[in-house]
Each structure stands twice: as C-alpha cells, then as structure tokens.
Amino acid sequence: MPPAKTPSARPTRRLAELVADRLEAGARLLRRFCGTPDRDGRVLILGGVRSGKSRHAEQLISRYPAVTYVAGGLPPGDDDPEWAARVAQHRARRPAHWHTIESADLAKTLREATTPLLIDCLGTWLSRVLGEVGAWDQREGWQVRVDERLADVVEAWAGARVPVVAVSNEVGSGIVPPTFSGRVFRDVLGALNSQIAARSDEVLLVVAGRALELKENGSR
C-alpha cells in the first residue's frame, strides 16, 4: 500500500492570498463608501461655485486628529466686505483645534508639513500669485514667473510626506471670459488642476453636493 502523500503547503498559501485579496478589496469599498481616501495620500477635489467642495474636503480630512488648514488667498480687508464674509464663514465652520497657515508660499508649506493638510483653495492661491508676478498688468516675464511658481508647487505636491487634500475651482465649463484677466485665470488654473490631478492618488468632482470619483484614462 503506497504511503500517504504529505499535503502541499501551496494550496494553503494560495487560499491565504485569496482571502487577503478579498479583505483588501472589501476595505477599499468600505473606505470609498465612507467617503475617505483609498489611502493616506494626495486628494484633489474639484467643483464649481457653491458646489459643496469645501465641505466635502473638510469632512474628508476631519478623520485625522491634527489638521493644518492652508489659506493661500489674499487675507480679507476692509475694502472687500463680501470676501471678508466668505472667509469668516469658512473660519467659523472649521474645528477650533485645527491649525491655520495663511501663506502664498504653498510649495514650502507642502515640503515642511508634519500634519495632514487641507488646502482651500488652489484658485484663490493662484489669483494671489498672478497678482504677485504681474499677470494682471502684463508685466514683462510674468509668464515665466508664474510657470516657475506652479512647477514648484506641483513638485512639492508630488513629494508630500503627509496626507493632503486640496480644493480647486472647476472653471473650464463656462463661457469664454470677456476679459484678459479672466481668460488668463481660467487657462492657468485649468493647467494647474491637470498637473495636480496627474500626481494625485484620488480626484473627486463635487456637483450639487455630490462627489464623483474621476478615473484615469483607461481605468474602470
């Protein structure tokens, strides 16, 4: 009578791999259902005016115990009460324990961050930068200066060592702006959004308060 064969470890190992794959797939679905990033990485959230993009970003980042809020736009002043009211509304909505940085040096902030970041938003930051480099009055060399600033931010975003969520305006779906400044802002922001998205782990589009995940070309 031939001796009994010793069970191979290969089927057991294969079964363990299948179970692990199923568990990871379930975890991904659960994270997506709960509205959290697929991993602790870089998330870009796009949306139109009053679409709910900032609220969604705040909900997404709030799972972390410590958060740094990055406001890159111009600080509110007495000459623009409407802008001051918008900023005050955002401040009132943020948890009191969040740390806030108001700076146009977004690349430095990304590189030196030690806690998760919420950047709100790239549109207001870009508007400030375009003013600083002389885009509005078409100062000589402004295109080179703005390209350098954007490249620096994109590089810092790609190398971020902490979870980061950035909010940005989706401005490419409307009519062609009738002014030079409007067209410059739309074109440059569209290019920036594309570059940031290409280096993000997840990209969401918020429409009427609903978040839609944007897939890469060729993915399902």
Coordinates of N, CA and C in Angstrom, one line a residue:
M1 N 0.9 -1.2 0.0 CA 0.0 0.0 0.0 C 0.9 1.2 0.0
P2 N 0.7 2.1 -1.0 CA 1.6 3.3 -1.1 C 1.4 4.2 0.1
P3 N 2.5 4.9 0.5 CA 2.4 5.8 1.7 C 1.5 7.0 1.3
A4 N 0.9 7.5 2.3 CA 0.0 8.7 2.1 C 0.9 9.9 1.8
K5 N 0.4 10.7 0.8 CA 1.1 11.9 0.4 C 1.0 13.0 1.5
T6 N 2.1 13.7 1.6 CA 2.1 14.8 2.6 C 1.4 16.0 1.9
P7 N 0.4 16.6 2.6 CA -0.3 17.8 1.9 C 0.7 18.9 1.6
S8 N 0.5 19.4 0.4 CA 1.4 20.5 0.0 C 1.0 21.8 0.6
A9 N 1.9 22.7 0.9 CA 1.6 24.0 1.5 C 1.1 25.0 0.5
R10 N 1.3 24.6 -0.8 CA 0.9 25.6 -1.9 C -0.5 25.9 -1.9
P11 N -1.5 24.9 -1.8 CA -2.9 25.3 -1.8 C -3.3 26.2 -0.6
T12 N -2.7 25.9 0.6 CA -3.0 26.7 1.8 C -2.5 28.1 1.6
R13 N -1.3 28.2 1.0 CA -0.7 29.6 0.8 C -1.6 30.3 -0.2
R14 N -2.1 29.6 -1.3 CA -2.9 30.3 -2.3 C -4.2 30.7 -1.7
L15 N -4.8 29.9 -0.8 CA -6.0 30.2 -0.1 C -5.9 31.5 0.7
A16 N -4.7 31.6 1.5 CA -4.5 32.7 2.3 C -4.3 34.0 1.4
E17 N -3.7 33.9 0.3 CA -3.6 35.0 -0.6 C -4.9 35.5 -1.1
L18 N -5.8 34.5 -1.5 CA -7.2 34.9 -1.9 C -8.0 35.6 -0.9
V19 N -7.8 35.1 0.4 CA -8.6 35.7 1.5 C -8.0 37.1 1.7
A20 N -6.7 37.3 1.7 CA -6.1 38.6 1.8 C -6.6 39.6 0.8
D21 N -6.7 39.1 -0.5 CA -7.1 39.9 -1.6 C -8.6 40.3 -1.4
R22 N -9.4 39.4 -0.9 CA -10.8 39.7 -0.7 C -11.0 40.8 0.4
L23 N -10.2 40.6 1.5 CA -10.3 41.5 2.6 C -9.9 42.9 2.2
E24 N -8.8 43.0 1.4 CA -8.3 44.3 0.9 C -9.3 45.0 0.0
A25 N -10.0 44.2 -0.9 CA -11.0 44.7 -1.8 C -12.2 45.2 -1.0
G26 N -12.6 44.5 0.0 CA -13.7 44.9 0.9 C -13.3 46.2 1.6
A27 N -12.1 46.3 2.1 CA -11.6 47.5 2.8 C -11.7 48.7 1.9
R28 N -11.3 48.5 0.6 CA -11.3 49.6 -0.4 C -12.8 50.1 -0.6
L29 N -13.7 49.1 -0.7 CA -15.1 49.5 -0.9 C -15.6 50.2 0.3
L30 N -15.2 49.8 1.5 CA -15.7 50.4 2.7 C -15.2 51.9 2.8
R31 N -13.9 52.1 2.5 CA -13.3 53.4 2.5 C -14.0 54.3 1.5
R32 N -14.3 53.8 0.3 CA -15.0 54.6 -0.7 C -16.4 54.9 -0.3
F33 N -17.1 54.0 0.3 CA -18.5 54.2 0.8 C -18.5 55.2 1.9
C34 N -17.5 55.2 2.7 CA -17.4 56.2 3.8 C -16.9 57.6 3.4
G35 N -16.5 57.7 2.2 CA -16.0 59.0 1.7 C -14.6 59.3 2.1
T36 N -13.8 58.3 2.4 CA -12.4 58.5 2.8 C -11.5 58.1 1.7
P37 N -10.3 58.7 1.6 CA -9.4 58.3 0.5 C -9.0 56.9 0.5
D38 N -8.7 56.3 -0.7 CA -8.3 54.9 -0.8 C -7.1 54.6 0.0
R39 N -6.2 55.7 0.2 CA -5.1 55.5 1.0 C -4.7 56.9 1.5
D40 N -3.8 56.9 2.5 CA -3.4 58.2 3.0 C -2.4 58.9 2.1
G41 N -2.9 59.6 1.1 CA -2.1 60.2 0.1 C -2.6 61.6 -0.3
R42 N -2.6 61.9 -1.6 CA -3.0 63.2 -2.1 C -4.3 63.2 -2.8
V43 N -5.2 64.0 -2.3 CA -6.6 64.0 -2.9 C -6.9 65.4 -3.4
L44 N -7.3 65.5 -4.7 CA -7.7 66.8 -5.3 C -9.3 66.8 -5.4
I45 N -9.9 67.8 -4.9 CA -11.3 67.9 -5.0 C -11.7 69.2 -5.8
L46 N -12.3 68.9 -7.0 CA -12.7 70.0 -7.9 C -14.2 70.3 -7.7
G47 N -14.6 71.5 -8.1 CA -16.1 71.8 -8.1 C -16.3 73.2 -8.5
G48 N -17.6 73.5 -8.8 CA -17.9 74.9 -9.1 C -18.3 75.7 -7.9
V49 N -18.8 76.9 -8.1 CA -19.2 77.8 -7.0 C -20.3 77.2 -6.3
R50 N -20.2 77.2 -4.9 CA -21.2 76.7 -4.0 C -21.6 75.2 -4.3
S51 N -20.7 74.5 -4.8 CA -21.0 73.1 -5.1 C -20.9 72.1 -3.9
G52 N -20.3 72.6 -2.8 CA -20.1 71.8 -1.7 C -18.7 71.2 -1.6
K53 N -17.8 71.7 -2.4 CA -16.4 71.1 -2.5 C -15.6 71.3 -1.2
S54 N -15.8 72.5 -0.6 CA -15.0 72.7 0.6 C -15.6 71.9 1.8
R55 N -16.9 71.8 1.9 CA -17.4 70.9 2.9 C -17.0 69.5 2.8
H56 N -17.0 69.0 1.6 CA -16.6 67.6 1.4 C -15.1 67.4 1.8
A57 N -14.3 68.4 1.4 CA -12.9 68.3 1.8 C -12.7 68.3 3.3
E58 N -13.5 69.2 4.0 CA -13.4 69.2 5.4 C -13.8 67.9 6.1
Q59 N -14.8 67.3 5.5 CA -15.3 66.0 6.1 C -14.2 64.9 5.8
L60 N -13.6 65.0 4.7 CA -12.6 64.0 4.3 C -11.4 64.1 5.2
I61 N -10.9 65.3 5.5 CA -9.7 65.5 6.3 C -9.9 65.4 7.8
S62 N -11.2 65.5 8.2 CA -11.5 65.5 9.7 C -11.3 64.2 10.4
R63 N -11.0 63.2 9.7 CA -10.8 61.9 10.4 C -9.4 61.9 11.1
Y64 N -8.6 62.9 10.7 CA -7.2 62.9 11.4 C -7.3 63.8 12.6
P65 N -6.6 63.4 13.7 CA -6.7 64.2 14.9 C -6.1 65.5 14.9
A66 N -5.1 65.7 14.0 CA -4.5 67.1 13.8 C -4.5 67.4 12.4
V67 N -4.9 68.6 12.1 CA -5.0 69.1 10.7 C -4.5 70.5 10.6
T68 N -3.7 70.8 9.5 CA -3.3 72.2 9.2 C -4.1 72.7 8.0
Y69 N -4.8 73.8 8.2 CA -5.6 74.4 7.2 C -4.8 75.5 6.5
V70 N -4.6 75.3 5.2 CA -3.8 76.3 4.4 C -4.6 77.2 3.6
A71 N -4.6 78.5 3.9 CA -5.3 79.5 3.2 C -4.3 80.3 2.4
G72 N -4.3 80.1 1.1 CA -3.3 80.7 0.2 C -3.7 82.0 -0.4
G73 N -5.0 82.4 -0.3 CA -5.5 83.6 -0.9 C -5.2 84.8 -0.2
L74 N -5.6 85.9 -0.7 CA -5.3 87.2 0.0 C -6.1 87.3 1.3
P75 N -5.5 87.8 2.4 CA -6.3 87.9 3.6 C -7.4 88.9 3.4
P76 N -8.5 88.8 4.1 CA -9.6 89.7 4.0 C -9.2 91.1 4.5
G77 N -9.8 92.1 3.8 CA -9.5 93.5 4.2 C -10.8 94.3 4.2
D78 N -10.7 95.5 4.7 CA -11.9 96.4 4.8 C -12.5 96.8 3.5
D79 N -11.7 96.7 2.5 CA -12.1 97.2 1.1 C -13.0 96.2 0.4
D80 N -13.1 95.0 0.9 CA -13.9 94.0 0.3 C -14.7 93.2 1.3
P81 N -15.8 93.7 1.8 CA -16.6 93.1 2.9 C -17.2 91.7 2.4
E82 N -17.5 91.6 1.2 CA -18.0 90.3 0.7 C -17.0 89.2 0.8
W83 N -15.8 89.5 0.5 CA -14.7 88.5 0.6 C -14.4 88.2 2.1
A84 N -14.5 89.2 2.9 CA -14.3 89.0 4.4 C -15.4 88.1 5.0
A85 N -16.6 88.3 4.5 CA -17.7 87.5 5.0 C -17.5 86.0 4.6
R86 N -17.0 85.8 3.4 CA -16.8 84.4 2.9 C -15.7 83.7 3.8
V87 N -14.6 84.5 4.0 CA -13.5 83.9 4.9 C -14.0 83.7 6.3
A88 N -14.8 84.6 6.8 CA -15.4 84.4 8.2 C -16.2 83.1 8.2
Q89 N -17.0 82.9 7.2 CA -17.9 81.7 7.2 C -17.0 80.4 7.2
H90 N -15.9 80.4 6.4 CA -15.1 79.2 6.4 C -14.4 79.0 7.8
R91 N -14.0 80.1 8.4 CA -13.3 80.0 9.7 C -14.3 79.5 10.8
A92 N -15.5 79.9 10.7 CA -16.5 79.5 11.7 C -16.8 78.0 11.6
R93 N -16.7 77.5 10.4 CA -17.0 76.1 10.1 C -15.9 75.1 10.6
R94 N -14.7 75.6 10.6 CA -13.5 74.8 10.9 C -13.5 74.4 12.4
P95 N -13.0 73.2 12.8 CA -12.8 72.9 14.2 C -11.8 73.8 14.8
A96 N -12.0 74.1 16.1 CA -11.2 75.1 16.8 C -9.8 74.5 17.0
H97 N -9.6 73.2 17.0 CA -8.2 72.7 17.2 C -7.4 72.6 15.9
W98 N -8.0 72.9 14.8 CA -7.2 72.9 13.5 C -6.2 74.1 13.6
H99 N -5.0 73.9 13.1 CA -4.0 75.0 12.9 C -4.2 75.6 11.5
T100 N -4.1 76.9 11.5 CA -4.3 77.6 10.2 C -3.0 78.3 9.8
I101 N -2.6 78.2 8.5 CA -1.5 78.9 7.9 C -2.0 79.7 6.8
E102 N -1.7 81.0 6.8 CA -2.1 81.9 5.7 C -0.8 82.3 5.0
S103 N -0.6 81.7 3.9 CA 0.7 82.0 3.1 C 0.5 81.7 1.7
A104 N 1.2 82.5 0.8 CA 1.2 82.2 -0.6 C 2.3 81.3 -1.0
D105 N 3.2 80.9 0.0 CA 4.3 80.0 -0.3 C 3.8 78.6 -0.1
L106 N 3.0 78.1 -1.1 CA 2.4 76.8 -0.9 C 3.4 75.7 -1.0
A107 N 4.4 75.9 -1.9 CA 5.4 74.8 -2.1 C 6.2 74.6 -0.7
K108 N 6.6 75.6 -0.1 CA 7.3 75.5 1.2 C 6.4 74.8 2.2
T109 N 5.1 75.2 2.3 CA 4.2 74.6 3.2 C 4.0 73.1 3.0
L110 N 4.0 72.7 1.8 CA 3.8 71.3 1.5 C 5.1 70.5 1.9
R111 N 6.2 71.1 1.6 CA 7.5 70.4 1.9 C 7.8 70.3 3.4
E112 N 7.3 71.3 4.2 CA 7.7 71.3 5.6 C 6.5 70.8 6.5
A113 N 5.5 70.3 5.9 CA 4.3 69.9 6.7 C 4.6 68.6 7.5
T114 N 4.1 68.6 8.7 CA 4.3 67.4 9.6 C 2.9 66.9 10.1
T115 N 1.9 67.6 9.7 CA 0.5 67.1 10.0 C -0.3 67.1 8.7
P116 N -1.4 66.4 8.6 CA -2.2 66.4 7.4 C -2.7 67.8 7.0
L117 N -2.7 68.1 5.7 CA -3.0 69.4 5.2 C -4.3 69.5 4.5
L118 N -5.1 70.6 4.6 CA -6.2 70.9 3.8 C -5.9 72.2 3.2
I119 N -5.8 72.2 1.8 CA -5.5 73.5 1.1 C -6.8 73.9 0.4
D120 N -7.3 75.1 0.8 CA -8.5 75.6 0.3 C -8.4 77.1 0.1
C121 N -8.2 77.5 -1.2 CA -8.2 76.6 -2.3 C -7.1 77.0 -3.3
L122 N -6.9 76.2 -4.3 CA -5.9 76.5 -5.3 C -6.2 77.7 -6.2
G123 N -7.5 77.9 -6.4 CA -8.0 79.0 -7.2 C -7.7 80.4 -6.5
T124 N -7.9 80.5 -5.2 CA -7.6 81.8 -4.6 C -6.1 82.0 -4.5
W125 N -5.4 80.9 -4.3 CA -3.9 81.0 -4.2 C -3.4 81.4 -5.6
L126 N -3.9 80.9 -6.6 CA -3.4 81.2 -8.0 C -3.7 82.7 -8.3
S127 N -4.9 83.2 -7.9 CA -5.3 84.6 -8.1 C -4.2 85.5 -7.4
R128 N -3.8 85.1 -6.2 CA -2.8 85.9 -5.5 C -1.5 85.9 -6.2
V129 N -1.1 84.7 -6.7 CA 0.2 84.5 -7.3 C 0.2 85.3 -8.6
L130 N -0.9 85.3 -9.4 CA -0.9 86.0 -10.7 C -0.7 87.5 -10.4
G131 N -1.3 88.0 -9.3 CA -1.1 89.4 -9.0 C 0.4 89.7 -8.6
E132 N 1.0 88.8 -7.9 CA 2.4 89.0 -7.4 C 3.4 88.9 -8.6
V133 N 3.1 88.1 -9.6 CA 4.1 88.0 -10.7 C 3.8 89.0 -11.8
G134 N 2.7 89.8 -11.7 CA 2.5 90.9 -12.6 C 1.6 90.5 -13.8
A135 N 0.8 89.4 -13.7 CA 0.0 89.0 -14.8 C -1.1 89.9 -15.1
W136 N -1.7 90.6 -14.1 CA -2.9 91.4 -14.4 C -2.5 92.6 -15.2
D137 N -1.3 93.2 -15.0 CA -0.9 94.3 -15.8 C 0.1 93.9 -16.9
Q138 N 0.3 92.6 -17.1 CA 1.1 92.1 -18.2 C 2.5 92.6 -18.1
R139 N 3.1 92.5 -16.9 CA 4.5 92.9 -16.8 C 5.4 91.9 -17.5
E140 N 6.5 92.4 -18.1 CA 7.3 91.6 -18.9 C 7.9 90.4 -18.0
G141 N 7.8 89.2 -18.6 CA 8.3 88.0 -18.0 C 7.3 87.3 -17.0
W142 N 6.1 87.8 -16.9 CA 5.2 87.2 -15.9 C 4.9 85.8 -16.2
Q143 N 4.8 85.4 -17.5 CA 4.5 84.0 -17.8 C 5.6 83.1 -17.3
V144 N 6.9 83.5 -17.4 CA 7.9 82.6 -16.9 C 7.9 82.5 -15.4
R145 N 7.6 83.6 -14.7 CA 7.5 83.6 -13.2 C 6.4 82.8 -12.7
V146 N 5.2 82.8 -13.4 CA 4.1 82.0 -12.9 C 4.4 80.5 -13.2
D147 N 5.0 80.2 -14.3 CA 5.3 78.8 -14.6 C 6.3 78.3 -13.6
E148 N 7.2 79.1 -13.1 CA 8.1 78.6 -12.1 C 7.4 78.3 -10.8
R149 N 6.5 79.2 -10.4 CA 5.8 79.1 -9.2 C 4.9 77.8 -9.2
L150 N 4.2 77.6 -10.3 CA 3.4 76.4 -10.5 C 4.2 75.1 -10.5
A151 N 5.3 75.1 -11.2 CA 6.2 73.9 -11.2 C 6.7 73.6 -9.8
D152 N 7.0 74.6 -9.0 CA 7.5 74.4 -7.7 C 6.4 73.7 -6.8
V153 N 5.2 74.2 -7.0 CA 4.0 73.6 -6.2 C 3.7 72.2 -6.6
V154 N 3.7 72.0 -7.9 CA 3.4 70.6 -8.4 C 4.5 69.6 -7.9
E155 N 5.7 70.0 -7.9 CA 6.8 69.2 -7.4 C 6.6 68.9 -6.0
A156 N 6.3 69.9 -5.2 CA 6.1 69.7 -3.7 C 4.9 68.9 -3.5
W157 N 3.8 69.0 -4.2 CA 2.6 68.2 -4.1 C 3.0 66.7 -4.3
A158 N 3.7 66.5 -5.4 CA 4.1 65.1 -5.7 C 5.0 64.4 -4.6
G159 N 5.7 65.2 -3.9 CA 6.6 64.7 -2.9 C 6.1 64.8 -1.5
A160 N 4.8 65.2 -1.3 CA 4.2 65.4 0.0 C 4.4 64.1 0.9
R161 N 4.8 64.3 2.1 CA 5.0 63.2 3.0 C 3.9 63.1 4.0
V162 N 2.9 63.9 3.9 CA 1.7 63.8 4.8 C 0.5 63.7 4.0
P163 N -0.6 63.2 4.5 CA -1.9 63.2 3.8 C -2.3 64.7 3.5
V164 N -2.7 64.9 2.2 CA -3.1 66.3 1.9 C -4.3 66.3 1.0
V165 N -5.3 67.2 1.3 CA -6.5 67.3 0.5 C -6.4 68.8 -0.1
A166 N -6.6 68.9 -1.4 CA -6.6 70.3 -2.0 C -7.9 70.5 -2.7
V167 N -8.5 71.7 -2.5 CA -9.7 72.1 -3.1 C -9.3 73.0 -4.3
S168 N -10.0 72.9 -5.4 CA -9.8 73.8 -6.5 C -11.1 74.0 -7.3
N169 N -11.1 75.2 -8.0 CA -12.3 75.5 -8.8 C -12.2 74.8 -10.1
E170 N -13.4 74.4 -10.6 CA -13.5 73.9 -12.0 C -14.1 75.0 -12.8
V171 N -13.3 75.6 -13.6 CA -13.7 76.9 -14.3 C -13.8 76.7 -15.8
G172 N -13.6 75.5 -16.3 CA -13.5 75.2 -17.7 C -14.8 74.9 -18.4
S173 N -15.9 74.9 -17.7 CA -17.2 74.5 -18.3 C -18.1 75.7 -18.7
G174 N -17.6 76.9 -18.4 CA -18.5 78.1 -18.7 C -18.1 78.7 -20.1
I175 N -18.6 79.9 -20.3 CA -18.3 80.7 -21.5 C -16.9 81.2 -21.4
V176 N -16.3 81.6 -22.6 CA -15.0 82.2 -22.6 C -15.1 83.6 -21.9
P177 N -14.3 83.9 -20.9 CA -14.3 85.1 -20.2 C -14.1 86.3 -21.2
P178 N -14.8 87.4 -21.0 CA -14.6 88.5 -21.9 C -13.4 89.4 -21.7
T179 N -12.7 89.2 -20.5 CA -11.5 90.0 -20.2 C -10.3 89.1 -20.2
F180 N -9.1 89.9 -20.4 CA -7.8 89.2 -20.5 C -7.5 88.5 -19.1
S181 N -7.8 89.2 -18.0 CA -7.5 88.6 -16.7 C -8.3 87.3 -16.5
G182 N -9.6 87.3 -16.9 CA -10.4 86.2 -16.8 C -9.9 85.0 -17.6
R183 N -9.5 85.2 -18.8 CA -9.0 84.2 -19.6 C -7.7 83.6 -19.1
V184 N -6.8 84.5 -18.6 CA -5.6 84.0 -18.0 C -5.8 83.1 -16.8
F185 N -6.7 83.6 -15.9 CA -7.0 82.8 -14.7 C -7.6 81.4 -15.1
R186 N -8.5 81.4 -16.0 CA -9.1 80.1 -16.4 C -8.1 79.2 -17.0
D187 N -7.3 79.7 -17.9 CA -6.3 78.8 -18.6 C -5.2 78.3 -17.7
V188 N -4.7 79.2 -16.9 CA -3.6 78.7 -16.0 C -4.2 77.8 -14.9
L189 N -5.3 78.1 -14.3 CA -5.9 77.2 -13.3 C -6.2 75.8 -13.9
G190 N -6.7 75.8 -15.1 CA -7.0 74.5 -15.8 C -5.8 73.7 -16.0
A191 N -4.7 74.3 -16.3 CA -3.4 73.6 -16.5 C -2.9 73.1 -15.1
L192 N -3.0 74.0 -14.1 CA -2.6 73.6 -12.8 C -3.4 72.4 -12.3
N193 N -4.7 72.4 -12.4 CA -5.6 71.3 -12.0 C -5.2 70.0 -12.6
S194 N -4.9 70.1 -13.9 CA -4.5 68.9 -14.7 C -3.2 68.3 -14.1
Q195 N -2.2 69.2 -13.8 CA -0.9 68.7 -13.3 C -1.0 68.1 -11.9
I196 N -1.8 68.8 -11.1 CA -2.0 68.3 -9.7 C -2.8 67.0 -9.8
A197 N -3.8 66.9 -10.6 CA -4.6 65.6 -10.7 C -3.7 64.5 -11.2
A198 N -2.8 64.7 -12.1 CA -1.9 63.6 -12.6 C -1.0 63.1 -11.5
R199 N -0.8 63.8 -10.4 CA 0.1 63.4 -9.3 C -0.7 63.2 -8.0
S200 N -2.0 62.9 -8.2 CA -2.9 62.7 -7.0 C -3.2 61.2 -6.9
D201 N -3.5 60.7 -5.7 CA -4.0 59.4 -5.5 C -5.4 59.2 -5.8
E202 N -6.2 60.4 -5.7 CA -7.6 60.3 -5.9 C -8.1 61.7 -6.3
V203 N -9.0 61.8 -7.3 CA -9.5 63.1 -7.8 C -11.0 63.0 -7.7
L204 N -11.7 64.0 -7.1 CA -13.1 64.0 -7.0 C -13.7 65.2 -7.6
L205 N -14.8 65.1 -8.2 CA -15.6 66.3 -8.7 C -16.9 66.4 -7.9
V206 N -17.1 67.5 -7.3 CA -18.3 67.7 -6.5 C -19.3 68.6 -7.3
V207 N -20.5 68.0 -7.5 CA -21.5 68.7 -8.2 C -22.8 68.7 -7.3
A208 N -23.4 69.8 -7.0 CA -24.6 69.9 -6.2 C -24.5 69.1 -4.9
G209 N -23.3 69.1 -4.3 CA -23.1 68.4 -3.0 C -22.8 66.9 -3.2
R210 N -22.7 66.4 -4.4 CA -22.5 65.0 -4.6 C -21.0 64.9 -5.2
A211 N -20.3 64.0 -4.6 CA -18.9 63.7 -5.0 C -18.8 62.6 -6.0
L212 N -18.2 62.8 -7.1 CA -18.0 61.8 -8.2 C -16.5 61.6 -8.3
E213 N -16.1 60.3 -8.3 CA -14.7 60.0 -8.4 C -14.3 60.0 -9.9
L214 N -13.2 60.7 -10.2 CA -12.7 60.8 -11.6 C -11.6 59.8 -11.8
K215 N -11.8 58.9 -12.7 CA -10.8 57.8 -13.0 C -9.8 58.3 -14.0
E216 N -8.7 57.7 -14.0 CA -7.7 57.9 -15.1 C -8.2 57.3 -16.4
N217 N -7.6 57.8 -17.5 CA -8.0 57.2 -18.8 C -7.6 55.8 -18.9
G218 N -8.5 54.9 -19.3 CA -8.3 53.5 -19.4 C -8.6 52.7 -18.2
S219 N -8.9 53.4 -17.1 CA -9.3 52.6 -15.9 C -10.8 52.5 -15.8
R220 N -11.3 51.5 -15.0 CA -12.8 51.3 -14.9 C -13.2 51.6 -13.5

